Tab-separated table of C-alpha atoms in Angstrom:
chain	number	residue	atom	x	y	z
G	1	MET	CA	77.558	58.677	128.117
G	2	GLN	CA	76.281	62.223	127.557
G	3	LEU	CA	72.775	62.606	126.152
G	4	PRO	CA	72.309	64.969	123.141
G	5	PRO	CA	70.685	68.325	124.111
G	6	SER	CA	66.891	68.434	123.883
G	7	PRO	CA	65.325	70.845	121.300
G	8	GLU	CA	64.420	73.231	124.115
G	9	GLU	CA	67.998	73.219	125.456
G	10	GLU	CA	69.281	73.779	121.924
G	11	ARG	CA	66.838	76.680	121.482
G	12	GLN	CA	68.003	78.277	124.747
G	13	ARG	CA	71.658	77.863	123.722
G	14	ILE	CA	71.059	79.589	120.365
G	15	ILE	CA	69.085	82.432	121.973
G	16	ARG	CA	71.830	82.959	124.590
G	17	GLY	CA	74.437	83.108	121.816
G	18	ARG	CA	72.381	85.658	119.857
G	19	ASN	CA	71.815	87.788	122.954
G	20	ARG	CA	75.534	87.845	123.718
G	21	ALA	CA	76.379	88.783	120.103
G	22	LEU	CA	73.780	91.578	120.147
G	23	ALA	CA	75.081	92.873	123.502
G	24	LEU	CA	78.610	92.976	122.076
G	25	VAL	CA	77.456	94.870	118.962
G	26	LEU	CA	75.500	97.413	121.025
G	27	ALA	CA	78.388	97.918	123.447
G	28	GLY	CA	80.723	98.354	120.477
G	29	PHE	CA	78.351	100.935	119.005
G	30	ALA	CA	78.256	102.892	122.293
G	31	VAL	CA	82.078	102.923	122.513
G	32	LEU	CA	82.383	103.886	118.820
G	33	PHE	CA	79.948	106.802	119.209
G	34	PHE	CA	81.844	107.998	122.291
G	35	PHE	CA	85.117	108.112	120.347
G	36	ILE	CA	83.445	109.644	117.263
G	37	THR	CA	82.125	112.445	119.472
G	38	ILE	CA	85.603	113.072	120.904
G	39	ALA	CA	87.116	113.027	117.387
G	40	LYS	CA	84.467	115.452	116.039
G	41	MET	CA	85.042	117.821	118.991
G	42	LYS	CA	88.761	117.966	118.132
G	43	HIS	CA	88.071	119.120	114.546
F	1	MET	CA	54.466	79.017	125.980
F	2	THR	CA	54.761	75.434	127.235
F	3	ALA	CA	57.945	73.439	126.706
F	4	SER	CA	56.181	71.012	124.357
F	5	ALA	CA	54.770	73.873	122.236
F	6	ALA	CA	58.189	75.554	122.068
F	7	SER	CA	59.923	72.332	121.015
F	8	SER	CA	57.581	72.002	118.005
F	9	LEU	CA	58.776	75.385	116.618
F	10	PRO	CA	61.764	75.492	114.210
F	11	LEU	CA	65.047	76.456	115.879
F	12	PRO	CA	65.947	80.176	115.613
F	13	ALA	CA	68.919	81.176	113.442
F	14	ASP	CA	72.295	81.127	115.174
F	15	TRP	CA	74.454	84.307	115.285
F	16	ARG	CA	76.847	82.533	112.907
F	17	ASP	CA	74.031	82.372	110.342
F	18	PHE	CA	73.635	86.149	110.552
F	19	LEU	CA	77.384	86.544	110.125
F	20	SER	CA	77.453	84.244	107.079
F	21	LEU	CA	74.579	86.275	105.593
F	22	THR	CA	77.018	89.201	105.291
F	23	LYS	CA	79.439	87.119	103.134
F	24	PRO	CA	82.520	87.714	105.354
F	25	ARG	CA	84.995	86.517	102.698
F	26	VAL	CA	83.738	89.068	100.153
F	27	MET	CA	83.715	91.629	102.951
F	28	SER	CA	87.432	91.103	103.570
F	29	LEU	CA	88.184	92.239	99.997
F	30	VAL	CA	85.788	95.181	100.408
F	31	ILE	CA	87.509	96.217	103.663
F	32	PHE	CA	90.932	95.914	102.066
F	33	THR	CA	90.136	97.974	98.943
F	34	GLY	CA	88.170	100.541	100.980
F	35	LEU	CA	91.085	100.887	103.409
F	36	CYS	CA	93.534	101.285	100.515
F	37	GLY	CA	91.364	104.040	99.024
F	38	LEU	CA	91.307	105.789	102.401
F	39	LEU	CA	95.058	105.430	103.041
F	40	ALA	CA	96.117	106.340	99.496
F	41	ALA	CA	94.291	109.683	99.685
F	42	PRO	CA	96.700	112.621	100.056
F	43	VAL	CA	95.267	113.826	103.381
F	44	ARG	CA	95.715	112.872	107.032
F	45	VAL	CA	92.645	111.061	108.312
F	46	ASP	CA	91.632	110.947	111.980
F	47	PRO	CA	92.094	107.257	112.958
F	48	ILE	CA	88.669	107.051	114.645
F	49	LEU	CA	86.858	108.592	111.669
F	50	GLY	CA	88.908	106.449	109.269
F	51	PHE	CA	87.973	103.331	111.251
F	52	THR	CA	84.312	104.428	111.223
F	53	ALA	CA	84.394	104.947	107.455
F	54	ILE	CA	85.815	101.447	106.859
F	55	LEU	CA	83.332	99.952	109.328
F	56	CYS	CA	80.458	101.636	107.470
F	57	ILE	CA	81.748	100.381	104.098
F	58	ALA	CA	82.002	96.837	105.549
F	59	VAL	CA	78.567	96.950	107.214
F	60	GLY	CA	77.000	98.396	104.039
F	61	ALA	CA	78.567	95.568	102.016
F	62	GLY	CA	77.256	93.084	104.593
F	63	GLY	CA	73.771	94.571	104.370
F	64	SER	CA	73.678	94.388	100.588
F	65	ALA	CA	75.039	90.794	100.740
F	66	ALA	CA	72.182	89.863	103.116
F	67	LEU	CA	69.664	91.426	100.703
F	68	ASN	CA	71.308	89.522	97.844
F	69	GLN	CA	70.894	86.223	99.735
F	70	TRP	CA	67.306	87.097	100.671
F	71	TRP	CA	66.409	87.635	97.013
F	72	GLU	CA	68.403	84.668	95.646
F	73	ALA	CA	67.430	82.040	98.254
F	74	ASP	CA	65.642	79.899	95.644
F	75	LEU	CA	68.561	80.116	93.181
F	76	ASP	CA	71.081	79.364	95.950
F	77	ALA	CA	69.182	76.171	96.794
F	78	LYS	CA	69.886	74.875	93.267
F	79	MET	CA	73.676	75.323	93.435
F	80	LYS	CA	76.005	73.024	95.394
F	81	ARG	CA	78.281	75.957	96.323
F	82	THR	CA	75.447	77.956	97.928
F	83	ALA	CA	72.911	75.315	99.044
F	84	GLY	CA	74.315	75.310	102.597
F	85	ARG	CA	73.654	79.036	103.144
F	86	PRO	CA	71.223	79.860	106.018
F	87	LEU	CA	68.180	80.578	103.805
F	88	PRO	CA	68.297	77.658	101.312
F	89	ALA	CA	69.274	75.318	104.179
F	90	GLY	CA	66.131	76.433	106.066
F	91	ARG	CA	67.976	77.725	109.136
F	92	MET	CA	66.553	81.252	108.796
F	93	ASP	CA	63.271	82.888	107.847
F	94	ARG	CA	63.410	84.994	104.656
F	95	THR	CA	61.845	88.089	106.239
F	96	VAL	CA	64.444	87.993	109.030
F	97	ALA	CA	67.222	88.055	106.409
F	98	ARG	CA	65.525	90.930	104.547
F	99	ASP	CA	65.075	93.009	107.712
F	100	PHE	CA	68.650	92.287	108.776
F	101	GLY	CA	69.934	93.451	105.368
F	102	VAL	CA	67.819	96.623	105.375
F	103	GLY	CA	68.852	97.378	108.979
F	104	LEU	CA	72.571	97.036	108.269
F	105	SER	CA	72.310	99.079	105.058
F	106	VAL	CA	70.392	101.982	106.632
F	107	ALA	CA	72.628	102.014	109.739
F	108	SER	CA	75.834	102.074	107.670
F	109	VAL	CA	74.666	105.017	105.526
F	110	LEU	CA	73.400	107.014	108.526
F	111	VAL	CA	76.570	106.532	110.584
F	112	MET	CA	78.772	107.337	107.559
F	113	GLY	CA	76.815	110.555	106.981
F	114	LEU	CA	76.688	111.657	110.625
F	115	ALA	CA	80.279	110.759	111.518
F	116	VAL	CA	82.323	111.049	108.316
F	117	SER	CA	80.841	112.674	105.201
F	118	TRP	CA	77.407	112.893	103.612
F	119	LEU	CA	78.976	112.648	100.127
F	120	ALA	CA	80.631	109.341	101.113
F	121	ALA	CA	77.297	108.260	102.659
F	122	ALA	CA	75.466	109.063	99.400
F	123	ILE	CA	77.959	107.018	97.336
F	124	LEU	CA	77.668	104.173	99.894
F	125	ALA	CA	73.860	104.277	99.550
F	126	ILE	CA	74.177	104.209	95.735
F	127	SER	CA	76.547	101.208	95.959
F	128	ILE	CA	74.090	99.282	98.189
F	129	VAL	CA	71.119	99.990	95.877
F	130	TYR	CA	73.287	99.201	92.843
F	131	TYR	CA	74.251	95.757	94.221
F	132	ALA	CA	70.981	94.768	95.893
F	133	VAL	CA	68.545	96.136	93.292
F	134	VAL	CA	70.204	96.968	89.937
F	135	TYR	CA	72.489	93.901	89.941
F	136	THR	CA	70.768	91.235	92.083
F	137	ILE	CA	67.105	91.841	91.312
F	138	TRP	CA	67.180	93.442	87.877
F	139	LEU	CA	70.147	92.491	85.702
F	140	LYS	CA	71.771	89.304	87.086
F	141	PRO	CA	68.901	87.016	86.018
F	142	ARG	CA	68.384	88.872	82.699
F	143	THR	CA	71.687	89.393	80.918
F	144	PRO	CA	74.987	87.504	80.443
F	145	GLN	CA	76.661	90.889	80.963
F	146	ASN	CA	75.586	90.610	84.632
F	147	ILE	CA	79.171	90.258	85.825
F	148	VAL	CA	80.260	93.427	83.988
F	149	ILE	CA	77.425	95.357	85.637
F	150	GLY	CA	77.982	93.662	89.001
F	151	GLY	CA	81.613	94.721	88.838
F	152	GLY	CA	80.403	98.259	89.469
F	153	ALA	CA	79.157	97.256	92.923
F	154	GLY	CA	82.524	95.805	93.921
F	155	ALA	CA	84.305	98.852	92.527
F	156	PHE	CA	82.716	101.329	94.942
F	157	PRO	CA	84.670	100.622	98.216
F	158	PRO	CA	88.033	102.268	97.307
F	159	MET	CA	86.123	105.205	95.818
F	160	ILE	CA	84.119	105.598	99.054
F	161	GLY	CA	87.310	105.248	101.130
F	162	TRP	CA	89.011	108.024	99.142
F	163	ILE	CA	85.944	110.306	99.305
F	164	ALA	CA	85.574	109.646	103.066
F	165	ALA	CA	89.166	110.876	103.485
F	166	THR	CA	89.107	113.881	101.158
F	167	GLY	CA	85.412	114.829	101.169
F	168	GLN	CA	85.332	115.205	97.386
F	169	ILE	CA	85.272	113.256	94.111
F	170	SER	CA	88.408	113.667	91.977
F	171	LEU	CA	90.084	111.722	89.144
F	172	MET	CA	91.841	109.154	91.356
F	173	PRO	CA	88.757	107.582	93.016
F	174	VAL	CA	87.193	107.303	89.548
F	175	LEU	CA	90.338	105.493	88.319
F	176	LEU	CA	90.249	103.146	91.334
F	177	PHE	CA	86.596	102.426	90.507
F	178	ALA	CA	87.490	101.756	86.861
F	179	ILE	CA	90.374	99.391	87.745
F	180	ILE	CA	88.094	97.103	89.801
F	181	PHE	CA	85.301	97.463	87.236
F	182	PHE	CA	87.563	96.134	84.448
F	183	TRP	CA	89.205	93.539	86.726
F	184	THR	CA	85.883	91.913	87.709
F	185	PRO	CA	84.803	90.270	84.387
F	186	PRO	CA	88.022	88.263	83.814
F	187	HIS	CA	88.071	87.343	87.537
F	188	PHE	CA	84.504	86.008	87.626
F	189	TRP	CA	84.369	84.578	84.106
F	190	ALA	CA	87.505	82.516	84.868
F	191	LEU	CA	85.574	81.122	87.872
F	192	ALA	CA	82.400	80.686	85.825
F	193	LEU	CA	84.310	78.627	83.244
F	194	PHE	CA	85.121	75.914	85.791
F	195	VAL	CA	81.853	76.049	87.804
F	196	GLU	CA	79.641	76.433	84.717
F	197	THR	CA	77.438	73.404	85.475
F	198	ASP	CA	76.361	74.957	88.796
F	199	TYR	CA	75.254	78.254	87.224
F	200	ALA	CA	73.504	76.437	84.368
F	201	ALA	CA	71.494	74.374	86.891
F	202	ALA	CA	70.282	77.568	88.579
F	203	GLY	CA	69.368	79.164	85.233
F	204	ILE	CA	71.653	82.179	85.723
F	205	PRO	CA	72.730	83.484	82.279
F	206	MET	CA	76.463	83.448	82.940
F	207	MET	CA	78.580	84.256	79.903
F	208	PRO	CA	79.991	80.709	79.399
F	209	VAL	CA	76.441	79.290	79.547
F	210	VAL	CA	74.909	81.766	77.089
F	211	ALA	CA	77.736	82.771	74.735
F	212	GLY	CA	79.937	79.659	75.033
F	213	HIS	CA	83.504	79.112	76.163
F	214	GLN	CA	85.279	80.627	73.159
F	215	SER	CA	83.419	83.943	73.357
F	216	THR	CA	84.004	84.101	77.143
F	217	ARG	CA	87.724	83.432	76.718
F	218	ARG	CA	87.946	86.173	74.056
F	219	GLN	CA	86.171	88.652	76.317
F	220	ILE	CA	88.440	87.756	79.267
F	221	LEU	CA	91.388	88.680	77.051
F	222	ILE	CA	89.783	91.980	75.943
F	223	TYR	CA	89.253	93.086	79.573
F	224	ALA	CA	92.800	92.021	80.514
F	225	VAL	CA	94.168	94.117	77.610
F	226	LEU	CA	92.123	97.145	78.753
F	227	LEU	CA	93.237	96.654	82.367
F	228	LEU	CA	96.933	97.120	81.514
F	229	PRO	CA	96.806	100.822	80.458
F	230	LEU	CA	94.048	101.544	82.977
F	231	SER	CA	96.097	100.252	85.929
F	232	LEU	CA	99.027	102.392	84.720
F	233	ALA	CA	96.889	105.543	84.373
F	234	PRO	CA	97.469	106.767	87.984
F	235	PHE	CA	101.235	106.667	87.284
F	236	TRP	CA	100.979	108.341	83.864
F	237	LEU	CA	98.723	111.049	85.276
F	238	HIS	CA	101.166	111.651	88.175
F	239	VAL	CA	98.665	110.767	90.903
F	240	ALA	CA	100.824	107.775	91.921
F	241	GLY	CA	104.610	107.306	91.945
F	242	TRP	CA	107.087	104.935	90.285
F	243	LEU	CA	106.639	102.192	92.931
F	244	TYR	CA	102.980	101.853	92.033
F	245	GLY	CA	103.790	102.223	88.305
F	246	ALA	CA	106.344	99.371	88.407
F	247	ALA	CA	103.991	97.114	90.396
F	248	ALA	CA	101.076	97.875	88.057
F	249	LEU	CA	103.194	97.123	84.974
F	250	VAL	CA	104.475	93.759	86.272
F	251	LEU	CA	101.144	92.623	87.751
F	252	SER	CA	99.059	93.661	84.730
F	253	ALA	CA	101.534	92.091	82.283
F	254	LEU	CA	101.305	88.776	84.220
F	255	PHE	CA	97.515	89.093	84.321
F	256	LEU	CA	97.481	89.616	80.559
F	257	LEU	CA	99.780	86.626	80.024
F	258	LEU	CA	97.506	84.326	82.062
F	259	ALA	CA	94.428	85.702	80.262
F	260	LEU	CA	96.161	85.023	76.944
F	261	ARG	CA	96.688	81.379	77.973
F	262	VAL	CA	92.982	81.126	78.839
F	263	ALA	CA	92.046	82.712	75.499
F	264	VAL	CA	94.128	80.280	73.405
F	265	PHE	CA	93.428	77.229	75.588
F	266	ARG	CA	91.449	74.627	73.646
F	267	GLY	CA	90.993	71.952	76.346
F	268	GLY	CA	88.678	72.687	79.241
F	269	ALA	CA	85.341	71.180	80.082
F	270	ALA	CA	85.843	68.156	77.832
F	271	ASP	CA	89.032	67.001	79.555
F	272	GLY	CA	87.976	68.304	82.974
F	273	ASP	CA	91.289	70.085	83.508
F	274	MET	CA	90.739	73.871	83.422
F	275	ARG	CA	94.171	74.651	84.894
F	276	PRO	CA	94.687	77.984	83.018
F	277	GLU	CA	91.272	79.228	84.205
F	278	LYS	CA	91.981	78.223	87.810
F	279	ARG	CA	95.412	79.872	87.621
F	280	LEU	CA	93.933	83.106	86.227
F	281	PHE	CA	91.250	83.125	88.927
F	282	GLY	CA	93.815	82.566	91.698
F	283	PHE	CA	96.169	85.208	90.310
F	284	SER	CA	93.345	87.724	89.847
F	285	VAL	CA	92.713	87.716	93.628
F	286	PHE	CA	96.432	88.229	94.296
F	287	TYR	CA	96.553	90.913	91.560
F	288	LEU	CA	93.996	93.121	93.251
F	289	PHE	CA	95.511	92.767	96.722
F	290	ALA	CA	99.029	93.446	95.407
F	291	LEU	CA	98.018	96.392	93.191
F	292	PHE	CA	96.190	98.203	95.983
F	293	ALA	CA	98.918	97.366	98.517
F	294	ALA	CA	101.432	98.909	96.058
F	295	LEU	CA	99.270	102.039	95.840
F	296	VAL	CA	99.351	102.490	99.636
F	297	ALA	CA	103.064	101.620	99.864
F	298	ASP	CA	103.756	104.180	97.115
F	299	ARG	CA	101.856	106.860	99.039
F	300	PHE	CA	103.748	106.231	102.299
F	301	LEU	CA	107.217	105.435	100.898
F	302	ILE	CA	107.405	107.729	97.851
F	303	GLY	CA	104.885	110.366	98.961
């Protein structure tokens, strides 16, 4: 039988999930700004 | 910090809580109407800049939704429909929600201005302030006309989409604004008629609570009558073609018919049925999607 995660394990899981989401958003922002710059240079 | 000290702290909010703070379901309608405004404009838009404009509209809407939930956390706790949201459920600190909302709002306006158009950014900023301050903080708890005023906030996205594409305000974005503005009261009042008990418990002066069912039904009909010529105005003024005109006529006539059934319906809360109200509410969502889809189809198929 699997034991339920301890509060500390749960906290670490939530923080890892938030960090991953933030990393994705920041990476998306960097890619978006790259393409915006290219698009603005064309006009 | 020791493990025992850390375990005594409340758990931090999950990323899903931040996402739900932006009201993703409302955002889908905002994205759709904003995209329609952008695509219906008579200019070719760079796909990257068009995508950025829609992203900014969506993020701005998400930011103002987060600010709305920050301000209304206590009210949300009193309603069954909203009690499970991150703030009333205690999964998130109020200041975190406020900072998240301000951050999203400021970022969306700045990126819109820098990448797309400062005029579109200014209208986006006005729409955020209008929803988060004028509607949420000022008028929603004070007047039963709150839905009419709140309709203005939801009416901005297609206007911003059009302005992001063309760089200027003309008659058409104002008409798109007006169509959603007049569509909102019958849409929300139909909902408020069958969830009245929830709003009454939270003390929000929704029209059915303050003015009664009969007055609300009459006003639903008045807005539906006004929506018919208004939705046809782009066709009459030759800013949209016959495809849009035909769709607007059929959809608005059906909307009016369903509103008429709500207006003459004498059952309701007493018999716990409310079928005409539920039908009008369901159709009103379809109405807006179909009307704006027809506008874009008209632009690409008729020209």
